[in-house]
Amino acid sequence: MTVRDETVPTVAEPGALVRAWAALDVDRLRSPLASGRSAWASADPVLIHALTLTALAELGTPWPQPLFSQYAAYPIRGERVVYEDPVFARIERLARAVALAAATGEEMWLSEAADGLWLLCEQSTWCWPAHDDAFARFGTVTPSRSSPYLDLGAGESVATIGWAVAVIGPELEERFPGLCARLREEAEIRVFRPFLDRDDWHWLGLDGRLHNWNPWILGNVIVAAATLAEPAEARLLVDRAVAGIDRYLAAMPADGAIDEGYEYWWNGAARALEALDVLDRIGGAPLDLGGMPGLAALLRFPQRMQLSAEWYVNVADAQARADDERPWHVLHRWARRLGLTDVASYAASHRRPGTPVVSPNMSTGRLLTALLDEDWRAATPASPPLPASIELPSVQLALARETSGSDRGLAVAVKGGHNGENHNHNDVGSVIVALDGVPAVIDVGRPTYDARTFGPDRYDIWSMRSEWHSTASPRGRTQGVGAEFAARAFSGGDDGDVAAWQVEIGGAYGLGTDETWLRRVSLDRSARRVTVDDSWSLDDAAGTTVTYLVWGDLADEGDGRLTLRRPVEGARDLVLHHDGAHHTIEVRQLDDPVMTRSWGSQVARLVLHPAPDASGIRFTAEAAR
């Protein structure tokens, strides 16, 4: 039975991707990846070795088993990782087995893969409990077998099966007759029918609201359709998925910015790029990308958020401290395809010759494609671009650094935007200051996801609130929730000596139309100083403060001068100065593992209190001499 949301349009003009896919005039869908031993003779031996070490250690041990009590922990207590952890561990073990079975042809890995695939068939739901709507629809803490929810988890599971059948399907059929048929049956019930029967999935983007679920799920559907569905149904599934990703790409701004933050680029934009790769392969020819000129800017977004090799501007739900467990081969492959040498250098800055081409814990598709990417394996380390400054008007985000091409010295980022952005933190006007590539004035980021994170209680989480970001509190007010709470203007630029931007942020607090709060953020390269000038016109300024969230120990030197001693070996101290009446310091202890990974055990909030009759306050940061 088709479920339709009558409040949104169901027909749209085909975009560039739809037209490019139609132009291939595909008569039959091919496999998304080659199978057979000869195709895998060139697989990366270093990654094969790493996968083998882990897989041998777990061979013969019980598979990770997600339990019902763990699933029910989400609707009962709001805990999600207790169920997700064993689910993820199971998928990762299966991915290793599939890759090894494809690359080596050894019987023990084929059997291990078959065990994992069978367990997926027997798993009551592929949906992650934080996404399942059965709790709301039926009032149960059990998933619905008759009306399954198609979420990220279901997409990942069906794609895992699809990739397995693509690369070891004939071997599975020969050794375990009937298993592939069972896999197809489960895919039909859990993914294909719900996808075709309903158009009220929020991630389809029919209402114009697009986010990373769209290409993540739809790219996985394409892989599964090409390998598991009957030809006629497969074409319906792929065409519908292509139309959805087309909407996602069409919604991307010209500057390539992702409001979800750089970390979500890898499970949003990168997923769209991987889907285009799959379409090339199943369509039998490369897509014509001429109608998609925004791809180059989209590819540049992660490098534009880079402060240094390890640290990033972490707006939204991104983490500040990066890791190399990213599918860098995806970005490198697209840089090669589009001839973007700066993007190729950025990706190659993460390549370590002699190490696996990708993390052994990647999903099945990312493992398999990396194993066969000989150009990525041969890539040599390069220096990341680290441009002198960038500006992304679509999200009102700017970054400037002291020296182009180097993380040495000061860097500052300032954010405008609005509080209806995806993964928003109520942080209009916030700033980040780094010295030698390491953040000092920081955005603490998100904690571990739980029931509050994407629900009505999101802004009860302290780190999602404006008073825990480096921004203002006019009359003691915090920022409001929703797109109407926004910067009223954002302007500026970089003349080479000084990079400066100003943003009017009074609208983020619901101030009166006659009240204003103007923030000007600048980096003076000659003076080697970051300055934040706040000026305001308020009906009543009582209770007004300005906050800076910092990482390190603050030593009060008197007269508005403080030294920030940073908890990083060899890091230079930062000298902070303000011209307010006084300041207070509050230390916040951290115990959430997502936060402590970046910041250790604590951060501090420096709150500046202007004089009662003041209409402005200045804050500066510079390296200790």
Coordinates of C-alpha atoms in Angstrom, one line a residue:
M1 CA 0.0 0.0 0.0
T2 CA 1.5 3.3 -1.0
V3 CA 1.8 5.9 1.7
R4 CA 1.9 9.5 0.4
D5 CA 2.5 12.8 2.0
E6 CA 0.0 15.1 0.2
T7 CA 1.7 18.2 1.6
V8 CA 4.8 17.9 -0.5
P9 CA 5.3 17.7 -4.3
T10 CA 5.9 14.2 -5.8
V11 CA 7.0 15.4 -9.2
A12 CA 9.9 17.6 -10.0
E13 CA 11.8 18.5 -13.1
P14 CA 14.7 16.1 -13.8
G15 CA 18.1 17.5 -12.9
A16 CA 21.6 16.9 -14.2
L17 CA 22.1 13.5 -12.6
V18 CA 18.7 12.2 -13.9
R19 CA 19.5 13.4 -17.4
A20 CA 23.1 12.0 -17.3
W21 CA 21.7 8.6 -16.1
A22 CA 19.1 8.6 -18.9
A23 CA 21.7 9.5 -21.5
L24 CA 23.5 6.2 -20.8
D25 CA 20.5 4.4 -22.3
V26 CA 21.2 1.3 -20.1
D27 CA 19.8 -1.9 -21.5
R28 CA 20.8 -4.0 -18.5
L29 CA 22.4 -3.3 -15.1
R30 CA 25.9 -4.7 -14.7
S31 CA 27.6 -5.6 -11.5
P32 CA 28.9 -2.8 -9.3
L33 CA 32.2 -4.5 -9.0
A34 CA 34.1 -7.3 -10.7
S35 CA 34.0 -10.9 -9.4
G36 CA 36.3 -13.8 -9.9
R37 CA 39.9 -14.5 -8.8
S38 CA 41.5 -12.7 -11.8
A39 CA 39.8 -9.4 -10.8
W40 CA 41.4 -9.5 -7.4
A41 CA 44.9 -10.4 -8.3
S42 CA 45.9 -6.7 -7.9
A43 CA 44.2 -6.2 -4.5
D44 CA 46.3 -4.3 -2.0
P45 CA 48.4 -6.9 -0.1
V46 CA 49.0 -4.7 2.9
L47 CA 45.2 -4.3 3.5
I48 CA 44.7 -8.0 2.9
H49 CA 47.3 -8.8 5.5
A50 CA 45.7 -6.4 8.0
L51 CA 42.3 -7.9 7.4
T52 CA 43.6 -11.4 7.7
L53 CA 45.2 -10.7 11.1
T54 CA 42.0 -9.4 12.6
A55 CA 39.8 -12.0 10.9
L56 CA 42.0 -14.9 12.0
A57 CA 41.8 -13.7 15.6
E58 CA 38.0 -13.7 15.5
L59 CA 37.5 -16.9 13.4
G60 CA 35.7 -19.5 15.4
T61 CA 34.6 -17.1 18.1
P62 CA 31.0 -16.1 18.7
W63 CA 29.7 -13.4 16.3
P64 CA 28.6 -10.1 17.9
Q65 CA 25.0 -10.6 18.9
P66 CA 22.7 -7.6 19.4
L67 CA 20.1 -8.4 22.0
F68 CA 16.5 -7.3 22.4
S69 CA 17.2 -5.7 25.7
Q70 CA 19.8 -3.6 24.0
Y71 CA 17.4 -2.6 21.3
A72 CA 14.7 -1.7 23.8
A73 CA 17.2 0.4 25.7
Y74 CA 16.6 3.3 23.3
P75 CA 12.8 3.7 23.7
I76 CA 13.1 2.9 27.4
R77 CA 16.2 4.8 28.5
G78 CA 17.3 6.8 25.4
E79 CA 20.5 4.7 25.0
R80 CA 21.5 3.9 21.5
V81 CA 25.2 2.8 21.4
V82 CA 24.5 -0.3 23.5
Y83 CA 22.7 -1.8 20.6
E84 CA 24.6 -0.1 17.8
D85 CA 28.0 -1.3 18.9
P86 CA 27.4 -5.0 18.4
V87 CA 25.5 -4.3 15.2
F88 CA 28.4 -2.3 13.8
A89 CA 30.9 -5.0 15.0
R90 CA 28.9 -7.7 13.2
I91 CA 28.8 -5.7 10.0
E92 CA 32.6 -5.0 10.2
R93 CA 33.4 -8.7 10.8
L94 CA 31.2 -9.6 7.8
A95 CA 32.9 -7.0 5.6
R96 CA 36.3 -8.4 6.4
A97 CA 35.1 -11.9 5.6
V98 CA 33.6 -10.8 2.3
A99 CA 36.8 -8.9 1.2
L100 CA 39.0 -11.9 2.1
A101 CA 36.7 -14.4 0.4
A102 CA 36.8 -12.2 -2.8
A103 CA 40.6 -11.6 -2.6
T104 CA 41.8 -15.0 -1.6
G105 CA 39.1 -17.5 -2.7
E106 CA 39.8 -19.5 0.5
E107 CA 37.0 -21.7 1.7
M108 CA 37.2 -20.6 5.4
W109 CA 36.5 -17.0 4.4
L110 CA 33.6 -18.0 2.2
S111 CA 32.1 -19.9 5.1
E112 CA 32.7 -17.0 7.5
A113 CA 31.0 -14.6 5.1
A114 CA 28.1 -17.0 4.7
D115 CA 27.7 -17.2 8.5
G116 CA 27.6 -13.4 8.7
L117 CA 25.1 -13.1 5.9
W118 CA 22.9 -15.7 7.5
L119 CA 23.0 -13.8 10.8
L120 CA 21.8 -10.7 9.0
C121 CA 18.9 -12.6 7.6
E122 CA 18.0 -13.8 11.1
Q123 CA 18.4 -10.4 12.7
S124 CA 14.9 -9.2 13.6
T125 CA 15.4 -5.7 12.2
W126 CA 18.1 -3.9 10.2
C127 CA 16.9 -0.6 11.4
W128 CA 18.8 1.2 14.2
P129 CA 16.5 1.8 17.2
A130 CA 17.1 5.5 17.3
H131 CA 15.5 5.8 13.8
D132 CA 12.6 3.3 14.1
D133 CA 9.1 4.8 14.1
A134 CA 7.5 1.6 15.4
F135 CA 7.7 3.1 18.9
A136 CA 5.6 6.1 17.9
R137 CA 3.3 4.3 15.6
F138 CA 2.5 1.2 17.6
G139 CA 3.5 2.1 21.2
T140 CA 5.9 -1.0 21.3
V141 CA 9.6 -1.4 22.0
T142 CA 9.8 -4.0 19.3
P143 CA 10.4 -3.3 15.6
S144 CA 7.7 -4.0 13.1
R145 CA 8.3 -7.0 10.8
S146 CA 5.3 -6.1 8.6
S147 CA 6.1 -2.4 8.3
P148 CA 9.9 -2.1 8.5
Y149 CA 11.5 1.3 8.7
L150 CA 14.0 2.1 6.0
D151 CA 16.9 4.0 7.7
L152 CA 20.7 4.2 7.5
G153 CA 21.0 0.8 9.3
A154 CA 18.7 -1.0 6.8
G155 CA 20.6 0.7 3.9
E156 CA 24.0 -0.4 5.3
S157 CA 22.8 -4.0 5.8
V158 CA 21.3 -4.4 2.3
A159 CA 24.3 -2.8 0.7
T160 CA 26.6 -5.2 2.6
I161 CA 24.6 -8.1 1.2
G162 CA 24.6 -6.5 -2.3
W163 CA 28.4 -6.1 -2.3
A164 CA 28.8 -9.7 -1.1
V165 CA 26.7 -11.1 -3.9
A166 CA 28.5 -8.9 -6.4
V167 CA 31.9 -10.3 -5.6
I168 CA 31.3 -13.8 -4.2
G169 CA 27.8 -14.6 -5.3
P170 CA 28.6 -17.5 -7.6
E171 CA 30.8 -19.1 -4.9
L172 CA 28.1 -18.7 -2.3
E173 CA 25.5 -20.2 -4.6
E174 CA 27.7 -23.2 -5.4
R175 CA 28.7 -23.9 -1.8
F176 CA 25.5 -22.8 -0.1
P177 CA 22.6 -23.3 -2.5
G178 CA 19.6 -21.2 -1.4
L179 CA 21.5 -18.6 0.6
C180 CA 21.4 -16.0 -2.1
A181 CA 17.7 -16.6 -2.6
R182 CA 17.2 -16.0 1.1
L183 CA 19.3 -12.8 0.9
R184 CA 17.2 -11.5 -2.0
E185 CA 14.0 -12.3 -0.1
E186 CA 15.1 -10.3 2.9
A187 CA 16.2 -7.4 0.8
E188 CA 12.8 -7.4 -0.9
I189 CA 10.8 -7.4 2.3
R190 CA 13.0 -5.0 4.4
V191 CA 14.1 -2.5 1.8
F192 CA 12.9 -2.8 -1.8
R193 CA 9.1 -2.9 -1.1
P194 CA 9.2 -0.2 1.6
F195 CA 11.2 2.0 -0.8
L196 CA 8.9 1.6 -3.7
D197 CA 5.6 1.6 -1.8
R198 CA 6.2 4.8 0.3
D199 CA 7.1 8.3 -0.7
D200 CA 6.8 9.8 2.8
W201 CA 10.4 9.0 3.7
H202 CA 11.8 12.3 5.0
W203 CA 15.2 11.6 3.5
L204 CA 13.8 11.6 -0.1
G205 CA 13.9 15.4 0.1
L206 CA 10.6 15.9 -1.6
D207 CA 9.9 18.8 0.7
G208 CA 13.2 20.4 -0.2
R209 CA 14.9 19.5 3.1
L210 CA 18.0 17.5 2.2
H211 CA 20.6 16.0 4.5
N212 CA 23.1 13.1 4.5
W213 CA 20.6 10.4 4.9
N214 CA 19.6 10.9 1.3
P215 CA 22.7 9.8 -0.6
W216 CA 23.7 7.4 2.1
I217 CA 20.5 5.4 1.9
L218 CA 19.9 5.8 -1.8
G219 CA 23.5 4.9 -2.8
N220 CA 23.1 1.7 -0.8
V221 CA 19.8 0.9 -2.5
I222 CA 21.5 1.3 -5.9
V223 CA 24.1 -1.3 -5.0
A224 CA 21.6 -3.7 -3.6
A225 CA 19.1 -3.3 -6.5
A226 CA 21.8 -4.0 -9.1
T227 CA 22.8 -7.2 -7.5
L228 CA 19.7 -8.6 -5.7
A229 CA 16.5 -7.4 -7.5
E230 CA 14.9 -8.8 -10.6
P231 CA 15.7 -6.8 -13.7
A232 CA 12.5 -4.9 -14.0
E233 CA 12.3 -4.1 -10.3
A234 CA 16.0 -3.3 -10.2
R235 CA 15.5 -0.6 -12.9
L236 CA 12.6 0.9 -10.9
L237 CA 14.7 1.0 -7.8
V238 CA 17.7 2.5 -9.4
D239 CA 15.7 5.2 -11.3
R240 CA 13.9 6.2 -8.1
A241 CA 17.2 6.4 -6.2
V242 CA 18.9 8.4 -8.9
A243 CA 16.0 10.9 -8.8
G244 CA 16.5 11.2 -5.0
I245 CA 20.3 11.8 -5.2
D246 CA 19.6 14.2 -8.0
R247 CA 17.6 16.3 -5.6
Y248 CA 20.5 16.2 -3.1
L249 CA 23.1 17.3 -5.6
A250 CA 20.8 20.0 -6.9
A251 CA 20.3 21.4 -3.4
M252 CA 24.1 21.8 -2.8
P253 CA 25.2 25.4 -2.8
A254 CA 27.6 26.7 -5.4
D255 CA 30.3 27.1 -2.8
G256 CA 30.1 23.4 -1.9
A257 CA 29.5 24.0 1.8
I258 CA 27.8 21.4 3.9
D259 CA 25.8 22.8 6.9
E260 CA 26.2 19.5 8.7
G261 CA 29.9 20.1 9.1
Y262 CA 33.0 18.5 7.5
E263 CA 32.7 15.2 9.3
Y264 CA 29.2 14.6 7.8
W265 CA 30.7 15.3 4.3
W266 CA 32.0 11.7 4.4
N267 CA 28.5 10.3 5.0
G268 CA 26.7 12.8 2.8
A269 CA 28.6 14.2 -0.2
A270 CA 31.1 11.4 -0.3
R271 CA 28.2 8.9 -0.3
A272 CA 26.7 10.7 -3.3
L273 CA 30.1 10.5 -5.1
E274 CA 30.3 6.8 -4.4
A275 CA 26.8 6.4 -5.8
L276 CA 27.9 8.1 -9.0
D277 CA 30.8 5.6 -9.2
V278 CA 28.4 2.7 -8.9
L279 CA 26.1 4.2 -11.6
D280 CA 29.2 4.3 -13.9
R281 CA 29.8 0.7 -13.3
I282 CA 26.3 -0.7 -13.4
G283 CA 25.5 1.5 -16.4
G284 CA 28.6 0.3 -18.3
A285 CA 30.0 3.8 -19.1
P286 CA 31.0 7.0 -17.2
L287 CA 28.2 9.5 -16.5
D288 CA 28.4 12.8 -18.3
L289 CA 29.3 15.2 -15.5
G290 CA 29.1 18.3 -17.7
G291 CA 25.8 19.3 -16.2
M292 CA 27.1 19.1 -12.6
P293 CA 29.6 22.0 -12.3
G294 CA 29.2 22.2 -8.5
L295 CA 31.1 18.9 -8.0
A296 CA 34.5 20.7 -7.8
A297 CA 33.4 23.0 -5.0
L298 CA 31.8 20.1 -3.2
L299 CA 35.0 18.1 -3.3
R300 CA 36.9 21.1 -1.8
F301 CA 34.7 21.5 1.3
P302 CA 36.7 19.2 3.7
Q303 CA 40.1 20.8 2.9
R304 CA 38.5 24.2 3.4
M305 CA 37.6 23.3 7.0
Q306 CA 41.2 22.1 7.8
L307 CA 43.2 23.9 10.5
S308 CA 46.1 21.4 10.4
A309 CA 46.7 17.7 9.7
E310 CA 44.8 16.7 12.8
W311 CA 42.4 19.6 13.5
Y312 CA 39.3 21.1 11.8
V313 CA 36.8 23.8 12.1
N314 CA 34.1 21.7 13.7
V315 CA 30.8 23.5 13.3
A316 CA 27.6 21.5 13.7
D317 CA 28.1 17.9 15.0
A318 CA 31.6 17.5 13.6
Q319 CA 34.5 16.6 15.9
A320 CA 37.4 18.9 16.1
R321 CA 40.2 16.3 16.1
A322 CA 40.1 14.3 12.9
D323 CA 41.3 10.8 12.3
D324 CA 42.6 9.0 9.2
E325 CA 39.9 6.4 9.3
R326 CA 38.2 8.1 6.3
P327 CA 37.7 6.7 2.8
W328 CA 40.4 9.0 1.4
H329 CA 40.5 6.9 -1.8
V330 CA 37.0 8.2 -2.7
L331 CA 38.1 11.8 -2.6
H332 CA 41.4 11.0 -4.3
R333 CA 39.6 9.1 -7.1
W334 CA 37.3 12.0 -7.7
A335 CA 40.1 14.5 -7.6
R336 CA 41.8 12.5 -10.4
R337 CA 38.6 12.3 -12.4
L338 CA 38.0 16.1 -12.3
G339 CA 41.6 17.1 -12.5
L340 CA 41.7 18.9 -9.1
T341 CA 45.3 18.8 -8.1
D342 CA 44.7 20.6 -4.8
V343 CA 42.0 18.1 -3.8
A344 CA 44.4 15.2 -4.8
S345 CA 47.1 16.7 -2.6
Y346 CA 44.7 17.1 0.3
A347 CA 43.7 13.5 0.0
A348 CA 47.2 12.3 -0.6
S349 CA 48.4 14.1 2.6
H350 CA 46.6 11.2 4.4
R351 CA 48.3 8.4 2.4
R352 CA 51.0 6.5 4.3
P353 CA 52.9 4.2 1.9
G354 CA 53.3 0.7 3.2
T355 CA 50.1 1.0 5.3
P356 CA 46.6 -0.3 4.3
V357 CA 44.9 1.8 1.6
V358 CA 41.9 2.2 3.9
S359 CA 41.0 1.4 7.5
P360 CA 40.3 -2.3 8.0
N361 CA 37.1 -1.3 9.8
M362 CA 35.4 0.3 6.8
S363 CA 32.1 -0.8 5.4
T364 CA 32.1 -3.5 2.8
G365 CA 31.8 -1.3 -0.3
R366 CA 34.5 1.1 0.9
L367 CA 36.9 -1.9 1.7
L368 CA 36.3 -3.5 -1.7
T369 CA 36.7 -0.4 -3.8
A370 CA 39.8 0.7 -1.9
L371 CA 41.4 -2.7 -2.3
L372 CA 41.2 -2.4 -6.1
D373 CA 42.3 1.3 -6.4
E374 CA 45.9 1.0 -7.6
D375 CA 46.3 4.7 -8.2
W376 CA 45.4 5.5 -4.6
R377 CA 47.8 2.8 -3.4
A378 CA 50.6 4.4 -5.4
A379 CA 49.8 7.9 -4.1
T380 CA 52.6 9.6 -2.2
P381 CA 52.1 11.9 0.7
A382 CA 51.6 15.5 -0.2
S383 CA 51.1 18.8 1.6
P384 CA 47.5 19.9 2.2
P385 CA 46.5 23.2 0.5
L386 CA 45.8 25.3 3.7
P387 CA 44.7 28.4 1.8
A388 CA 45.2 31.9 3.3
S389 CA 41.5 32.3 3.7
I390 CA 38.2 30.9 2.6
E391 CA 34.6 32.2 2.6
L392 CA 31.5 30.1 2.2
P393 CA 28.6 32.5 1.7
S394 CA 25.9 29.8 1.7
V395 CA 26.5 29.0 5.4
Q396 CA 28.2 32.3 6.3
L397 CA 31.4 30.7 7.4
A398 CA 34.9 32.2 6.9
L399 CA 38.4 31.1 7.9
A400 CA 41.7 32.9 7.7
R401 CA 45.2 31.9 8.6
E402 CA 48.4 33.8 9.2
T403 CA 50.4 32.0 6.4
S404 CA 49.1 30.4 3.3
G405 CA 50.0 26.8 3.0
S406 CA 51.1 26.5 6.6
D407 CA 49.5 25.8 9.9
R408 CA 52.1 27.9 11.7
G409 CA 50.7 30.9 13.4
L410 CA 47.2 32.1 14.1
A411 CA 44.0 31.1 12.4
V412 CA 40.5 32.3 13.0
A413 CA 37.0 31.1 11.9
V414 CA 33.7 32.9 12.3
K415 CA 30.2 31.6 11.7
G416 CA 27.0 33.4 10.9
G417 CA 24.1 31.3 9.5
H418 CA 20.9 30.4 11.3
N419 CA 19.7 28.0 13.9
G420 CA 17.7 25.8 11.6
E421 CA 20.7 24.3 10.0
N422 CA 21.2 20.5 10.0
H423 CA 22.9 19.4 13.2
N424 CA 22.7 23.0 14.4
H425 CA 24.2 24.1 17.8
N426 CA 22.6 27.6 18.3
D427 CA 26.0 29.1 17.5
V428 CA 25.4 32.1 15.3
G429 CA 28.4 34.5 15.6
S430 CA 30.7 31.9 17.2
V431 CA 34.5 32.0 16.6
I432 CA 37.3 29.5 16.7
V433 CA 40.9 30.5 17.2
A434 CA 43.8 28.2 16.6
L435 CA 47.5 28.6 17.1
D436 CA 49.9 26.5 15.1
G437 CA 47.0 24.4 13.9
V438 CA 45.7 23.5 17.3
P439 CA 42.4 25.1 18.5
A440 CA 42.6 27.3 21.6
V441 CA 39.3 29.1 21.5
I442 CA 37.1 26.2 20.6
D443 CA 33.8 24.7 19.7
V444 CA 33.5 21.7 22.0
G445 CA 31.3 19.7 19.6
R446 CA 28.8 17.1 20.3
P447 CA 28.6 14.4 23.0
T448 CA 27.6 10.8 22.3
Y449 CA 24.3 10.6 20.5
D450 CA 21.3 9.6 22.6
A451 CA 17.5 10.0 22.6
R452 CA 17.8 13.8 23.1
T453 CA 20.1 14.5 20.2
F454 CA 17.6 14.6 17.4
G455 CA 14.5 15.2 19.4
P456 CA 12.7 18.1 21.1
D457 CA 15.2 17.9 24.0
R458 CA 18.3 18.6 21.8
Y459 CA 18.9 22.0 23.2
D460 CA 18.8 20.7 26.8
I461 CA 22.3 19.3 26.0
W462 CA 24.7 21.9 27.3
S463 CA 27.1 21.8 24.3
M464 CA 24.2 22.6 21.9
R465 CA 23.5 25.9 23.6
S466 CA 24.8 29.3 22.7
E467 CA 26.2 30.1 26.2
W468 CA 28.7 27.2 25.7
H469 CA 30.0 28.6 22.4
S470 CA 32.3 31.6 21.8
T471 CA 29.5 34.1 21.2
A472 CA 27.4 36.7 23.0
S473 CA 24.6 36.8 25.5
P474 CA 22.8 40.1 25.1
R475 CA 20.9 40.9 28.3
G476 CA 21.8 37.4 29.4
R477 CA 19.7 35.9 26.6
T478 CA 20.5 32.7 24.8
Q479 CA 19.9 32.0 21.1
G480 CA 16.6 30.7 19.9
V481 CA 15.9 27.5 18.0
G482 CA 14.9 27.6 14.3
A483 CA 15.8 29.2 11.0
E484 CA 14.2 32.5 12.0
F485 CA 17.0 33.0 14.6
A486 CA 19.6 34.0 12.2
A487 CA 22.4 36.4 11.3
R488 CA 21.0 39.5 9.7
A489 CA 24.1 40.2 7.6
F490 CA 27.5 38.7 6.9
S491 CA 30.2 40.5 5.0
G492 CA 34.0 41.0 4.7
G493 CA 37.0 39.7 3.0
D494 CA 40.8 39.4 2.9
D495 CA 43.1 42.1 1.5
G496 CA 46.3 40.1 2.2
D497 CA 47.3 42.0 5.3
V498 CA 44.1 41.8 7.2
A499 CA 41.2 39.3 6.8
A500 CA 38.1 40.6 8.5
W501 CA 34.4 39.7 8.5
Q502 CA 31.5 41.2 10.4
V503 CA 28.1 39.7 11.2
E504 CA 25.0 41.1 12.8
I505 CA 23.8 38.5 15.2
G506 CA 21.0 40.2 17.1
G507 CA 18.4 38.3 15.2
A508 CA 19.7 35.0 16.7
Y509 CA 18.5 36.1 20.1
G510 CA 15.1 37.5 19.1
L511 CA 16.1 41.1 19.9
G512 CA 13.9 43.9 19.0
T513 CA 14.1 45.3 15.5
D514 CA 15.7 48.5 16.9
E515 CA 18.4 46.6 18.8
T516 CA 21.6 45.4 17.2
W517 CA 24.7 43.3 18.0
L518 CA 27.5 43.6 15.5
R519 CA 30.5 41.3 15.7
R520 CA 33.7 42.0 13.7
V521 CA 36.4 39.3 13.6
S522 CA 39.8 40.0 12.1
L523 CA 43.2 38.5 11.7
D524 CA 46.0 41.1 11.3
R525 CA 48.9 39.2 9.8
S526 CA 51.4 42.0 10.4
A527 CA 50.5 42.3 14.0
R528 CA 50.0 38.6 14.4
R529 CA 46.8 39.2 16.3
V530 CA 43.2 38.0 16.2
T531 CA 40.7 40.6 17.3
V532 CA 37.0 40.3 18.0
D533 CA 35.1 43.6 18.4
D534 CA 31.5 43.4 19.6
S535 CA 29.4 46.5 19.6
W536 CA 25.7 46.7 20.5
S537 CA 22.7 48.9 20.8
L538 CA 20.3 47.4 23.4
D539 CA 17.2 48.8 25.1
D540 CA 18.7 47.5 28.4
A541 CA 22.2 46.1 28.5
A542 CA 21.9 44.6 32.1
G543 CA 23.1 41.0 32.2
T544 CA 25.0 41.3 28.9
T545 CA 28.1 39.0 28.7
V546 CA 30.4 37.6 26.0
T547 CA 31.7 34.1 26.2
Y548 CA 34.9 32.4 24.9
L549 CA 35.2 28.6 25.3
V550 CA 38.9 27.7 25.6
W551 CA 41.0 24.6 25.8
G552 CA 43.8 24.8 28.4
D553 CA 44.6 26.4 31.8
L554 CA 43.9 30.1 32.1
A555 CA 46.3 32.2 34.2
D556 CA 44.9 35.6 35.2
E557 CA 47.7 38.2 34.7
G558 CA 45.5 41.1 35.7
D559 CA 44.1 44.1 33.8
G560 CA 42.1 41.9 31.5
R561 CA 45.1 39.9 30.4
L562 CA 45.2 36.1 30.6
T563 CA 47.6 33.4 29.5
L564 CA 46.2 30.2 28.0
R565 CA 48.5 27.3 28.7
R566 CA 47.5 24.6 26.3
P567 CA 47.6 20.8 27.2
V568 CA 49.5 19.9 24.1
E569 CA 53.2 19.0 24.2
G570 CA 55.3 21.7 22.6
A571 CA 52.3 24.0 22.0
R572 CA 52.9 27.7 22.4
D573 CA 50.9 29.7 25.0
L574 CA 48.2 32.1 23.8
V575 CA 47.9 35.5 25.3
L576 CA 44.2 36.7 25.6
H577 CA 43.2 40.3 26.4
H578 CA 39.8 42.1 26.9
D579 CA 38.7 45.5 27.9
G580 CA 35.7 44.5 29.8
A581 CA 35.0 45.5 33.4
H582 CA 35.9 42.0 34.7
H583 CA 35.7 38.4 33.8
T584 CA 34.8 35.0 35.3
I585 CA 36.2 31.6 34.6
E586 CA 34.3 28.3 34.8
V587 CA 35.9 24.9 34.3
R588 CA 33.8 22.2 32.8
Q589 CA 34.8 18.6 33.4
L590 CA 34.3 16.2 30.5
D591 CA 33.5 12.5 30.7
D592 CA 31.8 11.8 27.4
P593 CA 34.2 9.7 25.2
V594 CA 33.4 11.7 22.0
M595 CA 34.3 14.9 23.6
T596 CA 37.3 13.6 25.6
R597 CA 38.8 12.3 22.4
S598 CA 39.4 15.8 21.3
W599 CA 39.7 17.8 24.5
G600 CA 40.7 15.4 27.3
S601 CA 39.2 15.9 30.7
Q602 CA 38.1 19.6 30.7
V603 CA 37.5 22.8 29.0
A604 CA 36.9 26.3 30.4
R605 CA 34.5 29.1 29.8
L606 CA 35.8 32.6 29.9
V607 CA 32.9 35.0 30.5
L608 CA 33.6 38.7 29.8
H609 CA 31.4 41.3 31.7
P610 CA 31.3 44.7 30.1
A611 CA 30.9 47.9 32.1
P612 CA 27.2 48.8 32.7
D613 CA 27.4 51.8 30.4
A614 CA 29.5 50.1 27.7
S615 CA 28.3 49.6 24.1
G616 CA 31.1 47.4 23.0
I617 CA 33.9 45.1 24.1
R618 CA 37.2 44.0 22.5
F619 CA 38.9 40.6 22.8
T620 CA 42.3 39.8 21.3
A621 CA 44.4 36.7 21.0
E622 CA 48.1 36.4 20.0
A623 CA 50.9 34.0 20.5
A624 CA 53.0 34.5 23.7
R625 CA 56.3 36.2 22.8

